[in-house]
Amino acid sequence: MAEFDLIAMIRARATMRGGVLLGIGDDAALLHVPAGHELVVTADTLNAGVHFPEDTAPADIGWKALAANLSDLASMGARPAWCTLSLSLPQADAGWLEGFLDGFLELAAMHGIALVGGDTTRGPLSIAVTAMGLVETGAALRRDRARIGDDIWVTGTLGDAAAALVLAGHMPAIEGVAPPEDARIAAALRMRLERPTPRVEAGRALLGLAHACVDVSDGLLADLGHVCERSGVGADIELAALPASTALRQAFGDGAGRIALQAGGGDDYELCFTAPPVVREAVAMVLEQAGVECSRIGRVVTGDGVRALAADGSRWQTPPGGYVHFG
Ligand code: ADP
Ligand code: MG
């Protein structure tokens, strides 16, 4: 099978949406940005063996490649519109591509984002997606708008994806933690690693309420650190307030290992945002309407950097060895 046939397969399955004057098939796509909106553009690349384990199913790779990009759009408060897909494949494998498109296009359909172009080449397995979204002029959520006194919030739960990597042996084991006996617990954690949920509706709901926002892809403390740096503020985080899923608690208990996964692990694709205390109830309400759980985990303070505080008020020490990203 030649590159041309692969592109024909992709073209046959890609669905359209408004604003696409020209999609797959010309030298470039032609897109219409509606009046009163700004174009939000982001790119993320997934390399085999670095960003996902080699044995990941093609459909899960497809889902995750798009999910990582949708999560970036979500953190800006943008509505997903269009995307491109650059594929580097070791061989022209139609079966692999069908599986990949199953996952990619399933998530694309859920968010009404159209695949409008890309590139297909031979090389080590690598997937580069560029996603474009729309946001009302001047309304985008940014990293550099946190203000002293803001509450710090996070959507969903943290640490599941990192836990799945630990259980699969891709990250260092945690002392004193045995793999869960119930296979359903490991499967639930693995699902969160392979099929993350980009918080697009949450990002949209937070427009006009949140001051600053970032998506948690590299780990909460690292990503919140970016907000602090860009905003010129510090952050105090209460580790006891970090939200954990039932599966994570069942697998890792309540010790330091579990908290390390939540504070430092990556691949969560939740939103971490700041908002003034006067909109607390409004935040809780709009996120409930969006069907997303949220937790208040700390406060924006003067100074710089993130201070993670244990229940007794002492400053958190990263466990020896720390936790590094897969790869
Ligand atoms: P060119 O050589 O002009 O870049 P290509 O032959 O690479 O054109 O691509 C032909 C058309 O197919 C273009 O519209 C391109 O955007 C689209 N395309 C190529 N690869 C992909 C892909 N992986 N996903 C989506 N569209 C693709
Ligand atoms: Mg090309």
XYZ file of C-alpha atoms and ligand atoms in Angstrom:
355
model
C 0.000 0.000 0.000
C 1.344 3.431 -0.972
C 1.196 6.738 0.866
C -1.475 7.849 -1.595
C -3.758 4.954 -0.605
C -3.367 5.750 3.064
C -4.340 9.364 2.430
C -7.372 8.166 0.451
C -8.393 6.029 3.447
C -8.099 9.004 5.760
C -9.983 11.275 3.389
C -12.828 8.774 3.002
C -13.372 8.657 6.758
C -12.785 12.304 7.723
C -15.984 14.181 8.549
C -16.555 17.846 7.830
C -17.897 20.785 9.765
C -18.637 24.461 9.165
C -15.938 26.885 8.147
C -14.024 24.448 5.929
C -13.807 26.012 2.471
C -11.276 23.383 1.355
C -10.316 20.272 3.290
C -8.136 17.241 2.521
C -7.106 17.062 -1.137
C -5.539 20.381 -2.026
C -2.080 21.678 -1.113
C -3.500 23.312 1.994
C -6.811 23.737 3.760
C -8.856 26.921 3.585
C -10.651 27.789 6.809
C -12.983 30.602 7.731
C -12.627 32.242 11.144
C -16.016 33.753 12.056
C -16.186 37.443 12.974
C -15.723 38.190 16.657
C -13.454 35.202 17.241
C -9.757 34.488 17.609
C -8.012 31.422 16.233
C -6.390 29.251 18.932
C -3.639 26.954 17.618
C -1.755 24.180 19.403
C 0.437 21.223 18.416
C 1.454 18.053 20.225
C 3.532 15.109 19.044
C 3.386 11.554 20.381
C 6.439 9.378 19.752
C 6.282 5.599 20.215
C 8.215 4.465 23.262
C 8.393 7.997 24.631
C 4.818 9.254 24.916
C 3.076 5.895 24.834
C 4.238 2.316 25.474
C 5.033 0.410 22.264
C 2.255 -2.107 22.955
C -0.517 0.538 22.978
C -3.468 -0.348 20.728
C -3.704 1.803 17.545
C -7.174 3.097 18.506
C -5.858 4.250 21.889
C -2.933 6.034 20.207
C -5.386 7.799 17.890
C -7.595 8.867 20.771
C -4.703 10.110 22.860
C -3.014 12.033 20.043
C -6.150 14.108 19.601
C -6.997 14.234 23.314
C -3.675 15.883 24.186
C -4.416 18.642 21.681
C -8.049 19.062 22.702
C -6.848 19.432 26.278
C -4.682 22.384 25.217
C -7.673 23.980 23.483
C -9.773 23.309 26.603
C -7.297 25.100 28.841
C -7.583 28.182 26.624
C -11.383 28.058 26.773
C -11.573 27.417 23.026
C -14.184 25.520 21.053
C -12.471 22.859 18.898
C -12.873 23.472 15.164
C -10.236 21.920 12.903
C -7.129 19.765 13.077
C -4.308 18.385 10.944
C -2.577 15.032 11.339
C 1.044 14.338 10.431
C 1.787 10.634 10.522
C 5.201 9.029 10.394
C 4.707 5.276 9.961
C 7.337 2.494 9.813
C 5.301 0.815 7.081
C 2.102 1.533 5.143
C -0.096 -0.673 7.345
C -3.785 -0.263 6.441
C -4.927 -2.325 9.448
C -2.991 -0.144 11.857
C -4.373 3.016 10.217
C -7.982 1.768 10.425
C -7.551 1.160 14.149
C -5.843 4.505 14.661
C -8.649 6.331 12.849
C -11.283 4.508 14.942
C -9.930 6.133 18.095
C -8.983 9.473 16.559
C -12.279 10.016 14.733
C -14.421 8.770 17.638
C -13.042 11.554 19.828
C -13.132 14.048 16.928
C -16.850 13.370 16.428
C -17.549 13.870 20.147
C -16.112 17.385 19.910
C -17.165 18.343 16.382
C -13.571 18.869 15.229
C -12.836 18.301 11.523
C -9.660 16.734 10.116
C -8.691 19.096 7.294
C -5.199 18.023 6.254
C -1.874 16.580 7.222
C 1.138 14.717 5.986
C 1.978 11.031 5.641
C 5.578 9.856 5.603
C 7.661 6.760 6.315
C 9.763 6.709 9.479
C 9.671 5.760 13.178
C 6.096 5.731 14.541
C 5.216 9.313 15.422
C 1.943 11.232 15.408
C 1.892 15.020 15.254
C -1.462 16.749 15.529
C -2.162 20.451 15.178
C -5.523 21.512 16.564
C -7.295 24.780 15.945
C -10.125 26.213 17.974
C -12.171 29.367 18.252
C -12.614 31.665 21.189
C -14.601 34.884 21.496
C -12.287 37.881 20.967
C -10.321 38.748 24.094
C -11.887 35.985 26.200
C -9.236 33.225 26.102
C -8.024 31.711 29.384
C -4.283 32.185 29.797
C -1.447 31.197 32.107
C -0.429 34.745 32.884
C -3.596 36.054 34.545
C -3.519 34.516 38.047
C -4.006 37.052 40.839
C -2.984 36.990 44.475
C -5.878 35.734 46.597
C -7.339 33.540 43.830
C -8.508 30.065 44.723
C -6.720 27.267 42.868
C -8.955 24.538 41.476
C -8.534 21.325 39.565
C -11.079 19.316 37.577
C -11.618 15.556 37.873
C -9.026 13.449 39.667
C -5.231 13.278 39.505
C -2.682 10.490 39.383
C -4.528 7.670 37.610
C -2.426 7.757 34.432
C 0.847 7.796 36.353
C -0.465 4.942 38.500
C -1.153 2.914 35.362
C 2.425 3.475 34.200
C 3.730 2.309 37.581
C 1.568 -0.833 37.461
C 2.772 -1.572 33.910
C 6.379 -1.252 35.037
C 7.069 1.887 32.999
C 7.687 4.034 36.071
C 9.497 3.108 39.304
C 7.483 0.926 41.686
C 6.300 2.476 44.930
C 7.659 0.960 48.118
C 5.108 -0.991 50.100
C 2.491 -0.924 47.339
C 1.511 -4.270 45.850
C -0.327 -4.425 42.508
C -4.115 -4.556 43.096
C -5.549 -8.074 43.175
C -8.713 -6.972 41.413
C -7.871 -6.653 37.702
C -10.729 -4.156 37.262
C -8.833 -1.583 39.319
C -5.750 -1.783 37.098
C -8.010 -1.651 34.029
C -9.738 1.502 35.296
C -6.380 3.210 35.800
C -5.108 2.052 32.403
C -8.246 3.482 30.784
C -7.401 6.909 32.169
C -3.899 6.640 30.696
C -5.033 5.524 27.265
C -8.347 7.339 26.908
C -7.969 10.643 28.729
C -10.987 12.970 28.756
C -10.142 16.462 27.513
C -12.122 18.966 29.611
C -13.433 21.004 26.697
C -16.861 21.786 28.183
C -15.232 22.770 31.477
C -12.880 25.187 29.722
C -15.786 26.803 27.905
C -17.803 27.055 31.130
C -14.932 28.817 32.903
C -14.757 31.737 30.450
C -15.452 34.923 32.367
C -14.959 33.187 35.738
C -11.402 31.804 35.799
C -8.423 34.154 35.827
C -5.702 31.705 34.707
C -5.806 28.148 33.432
C -3.420 25.379 32.387
C -3.984 21.751 31.487
C -2.209 19.152 33.613
C -0.114 17.124 31.208
C 3.329 17.130 32.859
C 2.109 16.837 36.460
C 0.183 19.253 38.684
C 3.142 20.855 40.454
C 5.068 21.364 37.208
C 2.129 22.780 35.268
C 0.940 25.014 38.092
C 4.551 26.195 38.296
C 4.165 27.523 34.744
C 1.136 29.561 35.817
C 3.094 30.997 38.762
C 6.025 31.923 36.559
C 3.917 33.528 33.845
C 1.723 35.363 36.350
C 4.515 36.449 38.717
C 2.870 34.853 41.757
C 3.296 31.899 44.118
C 0.911 29.048 44.920
C 0.154 27.135 48.119
C -1.297 23.681 47.516
C -2.885 21.464 50.180
C -1.884 17.924 49.331
C -4.775 16.499 51.368
C -7.184 18.295 49.021
C -5.891 16.678 45.818
C -8.743 14.652 44.299
C -8.156 10.898 43.939
C -10.288 8.364 42.094
C -11.659 5.339 43.914
C -9.399 3.113 41.797
C -6.306 5.085 42.792
C -7.186 4.866 46.493
C -7.865 1.160 46.197
C -4.572 0.519 44.440
C -2.263 2.901 46.285
C -3.922 3.621 49.633
C -3.461 6.981 51.341
C 0.298 7.131 51.739
C 2.998 9.365 50.324
C 3.296 7.231 47.180
C -0.268 7.977 46.116
C 0.121 11.671 46.802
C 3.344 11.726 44.771
C 1.461 10.274 41.811
C -1.210 12.966 42.109
C 1.156 15.894 42.609
C 3.912 14.845 40.257
C 2.570 12.292 37.797
C 1.617 13.409 34.310
C -0.888 12.628 31.583
C -3.912 13.643 33.664
C -5.334 16.098 31.108
C -7.345 17.828 33.812
C -7.634 21.615 34.032
C -5.955 23.527 36.844
C -7.287 27.073 37.110
C -7.442 30.057 39.397
C -10.513 32.138 40.154
C -11.388 34.766 42.755
C -13.211 33.537 45.892
C -16.307 35.617 44.992
C -17.075 33.254 42.103
C -16.661 30.021 44.118
C -20.315 29.086 43.902
C -20.548 30.062 40.254
C -17.528 27.892 39.412
C -18.998 24.908 41.228
C -22.324 25.435 39.481
C -21.089 25.790 35.893
C -18.783 22.799 36.242
C -21.586 20.703 37.682
C -23.669 21.691 34.671
C -20.743 20.663 32.448
C -20.737 17.283 34.222
C -17.214 17.711 35.581
C -16.119 17.305 39.187
C -13.918 19.997 40.666
C -11.896 20.492 43.830
C -10.444 23.561 45.487
C -6.830 22.693 46.248
C -5.086 25.899 47.253
C -4.523 29.599 46.913
C -2.486 32.065 44.862
C -0.046 33.940 47.123
C 2.754 36.468 46.825
C 6.181 35.097 46.022
C 7.126 32.562 43.398
C 6.870 28.831 42.824
C 4.504 26.203 44.183
C 4.577 25.198 47.858
C 2.911 21.853 48.457
C 1.782 21.543 52.066
C 1.047 18.349 54.011
C -1.960 18.131 56.350
C 0.144 19.310 59.347
C 1.233 22.395 57.430
C 4.762 21.106 56.824
C 6.266 21.480 53.417
C 6.135 18.429 51.180
C 9.351 16.658 50.374
C 9.354 14.760 47.100
C 9.889 11.071 47.975
C 13.447 9.824 47.339
C 13.917 8.942 43.698
C 10.942 11.046 42.712
C 8.777 10.090 39.804
C 9.914 10.568 36.282
C 7.939 10.538 33.091
C 7.566 7.417 31.079
C 10.550 7.329 28.711
P 1.550 17.779 -0.714
O 2.594 16.909 -1.322
O 1.050 18.897 -1.558
O 1.890 18.221 0.679
P 0.218 15.380 0.048
O 0.243 14.397 -1.061
O 1.184 15.246 1.175
O 0.248 16.845 -0.554
O -1.248 15.380 0.673
C -2.385 15.430 -0.135
C -3.552 15.901 0.663
O -3.812 14.961 1.691
C -3.327 17.238 1.352
O -4.559 17.950 1.368
C -2.930 16.856 2.747
O -3.289 17.861 3.683
C -3.743 15.576 2.953
N -3.081 14.638 3.889
C -1.915 13.986 3.747
N -1.656 13.194 4.794
C -2.695 13.345 5.638
C -3.011 12.817 6.915
N -2.206 11.966 7.579
N -4.168 13.205 7.496
C -4.987 14.083 6.880
N -4.750 14.600 5.671
C -3.616 14.261 5.051
Mg 2.976 16.248 1.797
